[in-house]
Amino acid sequence: MSEDVIKTDSSESVEGAPAHGHRNLGIALALISMAQLMVVLDGTIVNIALPHIQIDLGFSNASLPWVVNAYALAFGGLLLLGGRIGDILGRRKVFMFGVVLFGIASFLGGISQNETLLLASRILQGVGAAAASPNALALITTTFPAGKERNRAMAVYAAMSGAGAAVGLILGGLLTEASWRWTFFINTPIGLIVAFLAIRYLGESARQRGKFDMPGAITGTVGLTALVYGLTHAGQDGWGNGVTLGFIIGGLALIAVFLGIEARSRHALMPFRILANRTRGVSFFVMLVVGAAMFSMFYFLGIYIQNVLGYSALKTGFAFLPFSFGIVVAAQLASVLIARIDPRWIAGAGSAVAAGGLFGFHQLTVDSHYLGGLLPFILLLSFGMGLIFVPLTLTAVSGVADTDSGVGSAVLNTVQQIGGAVGLALLGTVSTNAIKDKFTELAPGLAQASQASPDQAKQLQAQATAVATTHGFTTAFLVSAFMFVGAALITLIGLSVKHKDLANDGKPVHIG
């Protein structure tokens, strides 16, 4: 979201017409919510289609995570810049640009015939999302008058944000049953219709003075992309490979340059004053871990359930649905507890519970069943994450000046996307190496099997692939579990803010 999404804009639009009270607010809310739903669900809708995309376009196990990471890096890396551009050029204008670009990029993804075009379309989708998402929320303050109408609009917007993951899973499964390409095509008419109607039903914001932090945006995004590429490349050629080391070192160097630019810039995308607090620093770090675990869980389990357990795409979507319910229930519980218990105990307990869920996934085998082997740990992980989200969202903006409340929330959203991309790259490499090691272990048996009949040899090869894939994924889950154990310890030690301090902070917070 943009830097000032929680502030109330001037009642005058750029053209001088009143920004409130002359438009159909129901249609305006539908447009904003539809755009946000489109952006949010795209984070999960493609996960169900990954096995089909891999077969049709020839992705390797090492390169397949880029279908997720290309979107997450562009979205997370440019999210702050997208909000800032909307502040300066006009939020409706940038919002419309974002949804149109998202729709066009989705069409390109749907017609992709090779790996390169699909990844390029995912990058463009991320750029479009980075322009549309922060300005969608900001447009609520432009279009809806303060008070009951704006509060109701915010509630609907938050519901759409929360429902996006669940809708994406079911819709992704349903569309993939027809063709994985429809998971992309569906966005095109939505984006174009929203942009066309936005001209009539959404008000433009008053433009602000300022400059774009392009050096920060470029060095930060390119640095993160290089780092993720290096981490992913390690799965193909090892950690000691020159290309791997070059990209990792180069990425870290560019990130260091980005931090230097942000420390000196008057128009920094990520002001250091936001980070210069132990409680907020801990909150952002733990959210990095949460993003890594969530991206990886959807990625690895989506492939495991379809390729190893043999579920259809639609059945896989429904298999994930309890995850959304678990988060909602735990988030409601955390909202009640936060008034009585310090946030470190709630978030720390949530991290420990989430670690338990990931340890449970580490026990998966090729013969696991959904009810006994998957469902309990899906619920455990989701419940733990729900306990984490509420307190850490609050602590991330605790003590932040009113003028920086939007920045604090935006940074929190950004680190989740970036954490997901970096975490999936790292865990994808862990998984790929474990799969290779397992195939090496099974090689003698496969060599003997090659002397059997063609049908028997094919069956044994399929069994070995399922065993190796499961071993690779469960190894990644084990590493994720230890990451959450570390996050729990850091949360308990580092979060010093008290629940009474949060109650007296008096700042509006957007949780979503």
Short mmCIF file of N, CA and C in Angstrom, two decimals, residues 214-309:
data_model
loop_
_atom_site.label_atom_id
_atom_site.label_comp_id
_atom_site.label_asym_id
_atom_site.label_seq_id
_atom_site.Cartn_x
_atom_site.Cartn_y
_atom_site.Cartn_z
N MET A 214 13.79 6.09 -7.79
CA MET A 214 14.10 5.09 -8.79
C MET A 214 15.41 4.35 -8.51
N PRO A 215 16.47 5.04 -8.07
CA PRO A 215 17.70 4.30 -7.74
C PRO A 215 17.45 3.24 -6.67
N GLY A 216 16.66 3.58 -5.66
CA GLY A 216 16.35 2.60 -4.63
C GLY A 216 15.54 1.44 -5.17
N ALA A 217 14.53 1.74 -5.99
CA ALA A 217 13.68 0.69 -6.55
C ALA A 217 14.48 -0.25 -7.44
N ILE A 218 15.37 0.32 -8.27
CA ILE A 218 16.14 -0.51 -9.21
C ILE A 218 17.15 -1.38 -8.47
N THR A 219 17.95 -0.77 -7.59
CA THR A 219 18.98 -1.55 -6.89
C THR A 219 18.35 -2.61 -5.98
N GLY A 220 17.25 -2.26 -5.31
CA GLY A 220 16.59 -3.22 -4.42
C GLY A 220 16.01 -4.40 -5.18
N THR A 221 15.27 -4.11 -6.26
CA THR A 221 14.61 -5.17 -7.01
C THR A 221 15.62 -6.04 -7.75
N VAL A 222 16.60 -5.41 -8.42
CA VAL A 222 17.62 -6.18 -9.15
C VAL A 222 18.47 -6.99 -8.18
N GLY A 223 18.80 -6.40 -7.03
CA GLY A 223 19.59 -7.11 -6.04
C GLY A 223 18.87 -8.34 -5.52
N LEU A 224 17.58 -8.21 -5.20
CA LEU A 224 16.81 -9.36 -4.73
C LEU A 224 16.68 -10.42 -5.82
N THR A 225 16.46 -9.99 -7.06
CA THR A 225 16.34 -10.94 -8.16
C THR A 225 17.64 -11.72 -8.36
N ALA A 226 18.77 -11.01 -8.30
CA ALA A 226 20.06 -11.68 -8.45
C ALA A 226 20.29 -12.67 -7.31
N LEU A 227 19.94 -12.28 -6.09
CA LEU A 227 20.11 -13.18 -4.95
C LEU A 227 19.26 -14.42 -5.11
N VAL A 228 18.00 -14.25 -5.48
CA VAL A 228 17.11 -15.39 -5.67
C VAL A 228 17.60 -16.28 -6.80
N TYR A 229 18.07 -15.67 -7.89
CA TYR A 229 18.60 -16.47 -8.99
C TYR A 229 19.80 -17.29 -8.53
N GLY A 230 20.68 -16.67 -7.76
CA GLY A 230 21.84 -17.40 -7.25
C GLY A 230 21.44 -18.56 -6.36
N LEU A 231 20.49 -18.33 -5.47
CA LEU A 231 20.02 -19.40 -4.59
C LEU A 231 19.37 -20.53 -5.39
N THR A 232 18.61 -20.17 -6.43
CA THR A 232 17.97 -21.18 -7.27
C THR A 232 19.00 -21.94 -8.09
N HIS A 233 19.99 -21.22 -8.62
CA HIS A 233 21.03 -21.84 -9.46
C HIS A 233 21.84 -22.86 -8.68
N ALA A 234 21.96 -22.67 -7.38
CA ALA A 234 22.70 -23.62 -6.54
C ALA A 234 22.08 -25.00 -6.60
N GLY A 235 20.77 -25.08 -6.86
CA GLY A 235 20.12 -26.37 -6.99
C GLY A 235 20.53 -27.12 -8.24
N GLN A 236 21.01 -26.38 -9.25
CA GLN A 236 21.42 -27.01 -10.50
C GLN A 236 22.90 -27.37 -10.49
N ASP A 237 23.74 -26.44 -10.05
CA ASP A 237 25.19 -26.62 -10.19
C ASP A 237 25.97 -26.55 -8.88
N GLY A 238 25.27 -26.44 -7.75
CA GLY A 238 25.97 -26.48 -6.47
C GLY A 238 26.33 -25.10 -5.95
N TRP A 239 26.63 -25.06 -4.65
CA TRP A 239 26.93 -23.80 -3.99
C TRP A 239 28.28 -23.23 -4.37
N GLY A 240 29.19 -24.07 -4.80
CA GLY A 240 30.53 -23.60 -5.16
C GLY A 240 30.66 -23.15 -6.59
N ASN A 241 29.61 -23.27 -7.38
CA ASN A 241 29.65 -22.88 -8.78
C ASN A 241 29.88 -21.38 -8.93
N GLY A 242 30.67 -20.98 -9.94
CA GLY A 242 31.01 -19.57 -10.13
C GLY A 242 29.79 -18.70 -10.39
N VAL A 243 28.85 -19.19 -11.21
CA VAL A 243 27.64 -18.42 -11.51
C VAL A 243 26.81 -18.25 -10.24
N THR A 244 26.69 -19.33 -9.48
CA THR A 244 25.93 -19.26 -8.22
C THR A 244 26.51 -18.21 -7.29
N LEU A 245 27.82 -18.30 -7.06
CA LEU A 245 28.47 -17.36 -6.14
C LEU A 245 28.42 -15.94 -6.68
N GLY A 246 28.58 -15.80 -8.01
CA GLY A 246 28.57 -14.46 -8.60
C GLY A 246 27.25 -13.75 -8.39
N PHE A 247 26.15 -14.48 -8.63
CA PHE A 247 24.83 -13.85 -8.46
C PHE A 247 24.50 -13.60 -6.99
N ILE A 248 24.88 -14.52 -6.12
CA ILE A 248 24.60 -14.31 -4.70
C ILE A 248 25.39 -13.11 -4.17
N ILE A 249 26.68 -13.05 -4.49
CA ILE A 249 27.52 -11.94 -4.03
C ILE A 249 27.05 -10.63 -4.66
N GLY A 250 26.78 -10.68 -5.98
CA GLY A 250 26.30 -9.48 -6.67
C GLY A 250 24.97 -9.00 -6.11
N GLY A 251 24.06 -9.93 -5.82
CA GLY A 251 22.77 -9.57 -5.25
C GLY A 251 22.91 -8.92 -3.88
N LEU A 252 23.76 -9.51 -3.04
CA LEU A 252 23.98 -8.94 -1.71
C LEU A 252 24.62 -7.55 -1.80
N ALA A 253 25.53 -7.39 -2.77
CA ALA A 253 26.17 -6.08 -2.95
C ALA A 253 25.15 -5.02 -3.36
N LEU A 254 24.25 -5.36 -4.28
CA LEU A 254 23.23 -4.41 -4.71
C LEU A 254 22.25 -4.09 -3.57
N ILE A 255 21.94 -5.09 -2.76
CA ILE A 255 21.07 -4.84 -1.61
C ILE A 255 21.76 -3.89 -0.63
N ALA A 256 23.09 -4.04 -0.47
CA ALA A 256 23.84 -3.12 0.39
C ALA A 256 23.80 -1.70 -0.17
N VAL A 257 23.91 -1.59 -1.52
CA VAL A 257 23.81 -0.27 -2.16
C VAL A 257 22.41 0.31 -1.94
N PHE A 258 21.39 -0.53 -2.06
CA PHE A 258 20.01 -0.09 -1.82
C PHE A 258 19.86 0.47 -0.40
N LEU A 259 20.41 -0.23 0.58
CA LEU A 259 20.31 0.24 1.96
C LEU A 259 21.04 1.57 2.13
N GLY A 260 22.19 1.72 1.45
CA GLY A 260 22.91 2.99 1.50
C GLY A 260 22.11 4.12 0.90
N ILE A 261 21.45 3.85 -0.22
CA ILE A 261 20.61 4.88 -0.87
C ILE A 261 19.45 5.27 0.04
N GLU A 262 18.81 4.27 0.65
CA GLU A 262 17.66 4.54 1.51
C GLU A 262 18.07 5.33 2.75
N ALA A 263 19.28 5.11 3.24
CA ALA A 263 19.75 5.81 4.44
C ALA A 263 19.94 7.30 4.18
N ARG A 264 20.21 7.67 2.91
CA ARG A 264 20.52 9.08 2.60
C ARG A 264 19.40 9.80 1.85
N SER A 265 18.48 9.04 1.28
CA SER A 265 17.47 9.65 0.42
C SER A 265 16.39 10.37 1.22
N ARG A 266 16.00 11.56 0.74
CA ARG A 266 14.88 12.30 1.35
C ARG A 266 13.55 11.70 0.94
N HIS A 267 13.54 10.91 -0.13
CA HIS A 267 12.31 10.30 -0.63
C HIS A 267 12.43 8.79 -0.62
N ALA A 268 13.03 8.25 0.43
CA ALA A 268 13.31 6.82 0.51
C ALA A 268 12.02 6.00 0.46
N LEU A 269 12.07 4.87 -0.27
CA LEU A 269 10.95 3.96 -0.30
C LEU A 269 10.80 3.24 1.04
N MET A 270 11.93 2.96 1.68
CA MET A 270 11.94 2.26 2.96
C MET A 270 12.74 3.08 3.97
N PRO A 271 12.15 4.11 4.56
CA PRO A 271 12.88 4.99 5.47
C PRO A 271 13.48 4.22 6.64
N PHE A 272 14.72 4.53 6.97
CA PHE A 272 15.40 3.83 8.05
C PHE A 272 14.75 4.08 9.40
N ARG A 273 14.03 5.20 9.53
CA ARG A 273 13.37 5.45 10.81
C ARG A 273 12.31 4.39 11.11
N ILE A 274 11.79 3.74 10.05
CA ILE A 274 10.82 2.67 10.26
C ILE A 274 11.51 1.43 10.82
N LEU A 275 12.75 1.19 10.39
CA LEU A 275 13.46 -0.01 10.80
C LEU A 275 14.22 0.17 12.10
N ALA A 276 14.46 1.41 12.50
CA ALA A 276 15.33 1.70 13.65
C ALA A 276 14.60 1.49 14.97
N ASN A 277 14.07 0.29 15.14
CA ASN A 277 13.36 -0.06 16.37
C ASN A 277 13.40 -1.58 16.48
N ARG A 278 13.81 -2.10 17.64
CA ARG A 278 13.99 -3.54 17.77
C ARG A 278 12.68 -4.30 17.56
N THR A 279 11.59 -3.79 18.10
CA THR A 279 10.31 -4.48 17.98
C THR A 279 9.88 -4.58 16.52
N ARG A 280 10.00 -3.47 15.78
CA ARG A 280 9.61 -3.51 14.37
C ARG A 280 10.55 -4.38 13.57
N GLY A 281 11.86 -4.32 13.88
CA GLY A 281 12.82 -5.16 13.18
C GLY A 281 12.52 -6.64 13.36
N VAL A 282 12.19 -7.03 14.58
CA VAL A 282 11.82 -8.43 14.85
C VAL A 282 10.54 -8.79 14.09
N SER A 283 9.57 -7.88 14.08
CA SER A 283 8.31 -8.14 13.39
C SER A 283 8.55 -8.38 11.91
N PHE A 284 9.35 -7.53 11.28
CA PHE A 284 9.62 -7.69 9.85
C PHE A 284 10.38 -8.99 9.58
N PHE A 285 11.35 -9.32 10.44
CA PHE A 285 12.13 -10.54 10.22
C PHE A 285 11.25 -11.79 10.32
N VAL A 286 10.41 -11.84 11.34
CA VAL A 286 9.55 -13.01 11.49
C VAL A 286 8.57 -13.11 10.32
N MET A 287 8.10 -11.98 9.81
CA MET A 287 7.22 -12.01 8.66
C MET A 287 7.94 -12.51 7.40
N LEU A 288 9.25 -12.28 7.32
CA LEU A 288 10.03 -12.89 6.25
C LEU A 288 9.93 -14.41 6.32
N VAL A 289 10.10 -14.94 7.53
CA VAL A 289 10.03 -16.39 7.73
C VAL A 289 8.62 -16.91 7.41
N VAL A 290 7.60 -16.17 7.84
CA VAL A 290 6.22 -16.56 7.57
C VAL A 290 5.97 -16.62 6.07
N GLY A 291 6.44 -15.59 5.35
CA GLY A 291 6.28 -15.59 3.90
C GLY A 291 6.97 -16.77 3.25
N ALA A 292 8.18 -17.09 3.70
CA ALA A 292 8.92 -18.23 3.16
C ALA A 292 8.17 -19.53 3.39
N ALA A 293 7.65 -19.71 4.60
CA ALA A 293 6.95 -20.94 4.93
C ALA A 293 5.65 -21.08 4.15
N MET A 294 4.90 -19.98 4.02
CA MET A 294 3.61 -20.05 3.33
C MET A 294 3.78 -20.32 1.84
N PHE A 295 4.70 -19.60 1.19
CA PHE A 295 4.95 -19.83 -0.23
C PHE A 295 5.38 -21.27 -0.46
N SER A 296 6.30 -21.74 0.39
CA SER A 296 6.86 -23.08 0.21
C SER A 296 5.82 -24.16 0.47
N MET A 297 4.97 -23.94 1.48
CA MET A 297 3.93 -24.93 1.79
C MET A 297 3.00 -25.10 0.60
N PHE A 298 2.49 -24.00 0.06
CA PHE A 298 1.60 -24.10 -1.09
C PHE A 298 2.32 -24.74 -2.29
N TYR A 299 3.56 -24.37 -2.49
CA TYR A 299 4.31 -24.86 -3.65
C TYR A 299 4.56 -26.37 -3.54
N PHE A 300 5.19 -26.80 -2.46
CA PHE A 300 5.58 -28.21 -2.33
C PHE A 300 4.36 -29.11 -2.15
N LEU A 301 3.41 -28.71 -1.30
CA LEU A 301 2.25 -29.56 -1.09
C LEU A 301 1.37 -29.64 -2.34
N GLY A 302 1.28 -28.54 -3.10
CA GLY A 302 0.49 -28.57 -4.32
C GLY A 302 1.01 -29.60 -5.30
N ILE A 303 2.32 -29.68 -5.44
CA ILE A 303 2.93 -30.67 -6.34
C ILE A 303 2.82 -32.07 -5.74
N TYR A 304 3.09 -32.20 -4.44
CA TYR A 304 3.05 -33.51 -3.78
C TYR A 304 1.66 -34.12 -3.86
N ILE A 305 0.63 -33.35 -3.57
CA ILE A 305 -0.73 -33.89 -3.55
C ILE A 305 -1.15 -34.37 -4.94
N GLN A 306 -0.73 -33.66 -5.98
CA GLN A 306 -1.11 -34.06 -7.34
C GLN A 306 -0.21 -35.15 -7.91
N ASN A 307 1.11 -34.96 -7.81
CA ASN A 307 2.04 -35.88 -8.46
C ASN A 307 2.29 -37.16 -7.69
N VAL A 308 2.24 -37.10 -6.36
CA VAL A 308 2.53 -38.28 -5.55
C VAL A 308 1.24 -38.97 -5.10
N LEU A 309 0.29 -38.20 -4.55
CA LEU A 309 -0.95 -38.80 -4.09
C LEU A 309 -1.96 -38.99 -5.22
#
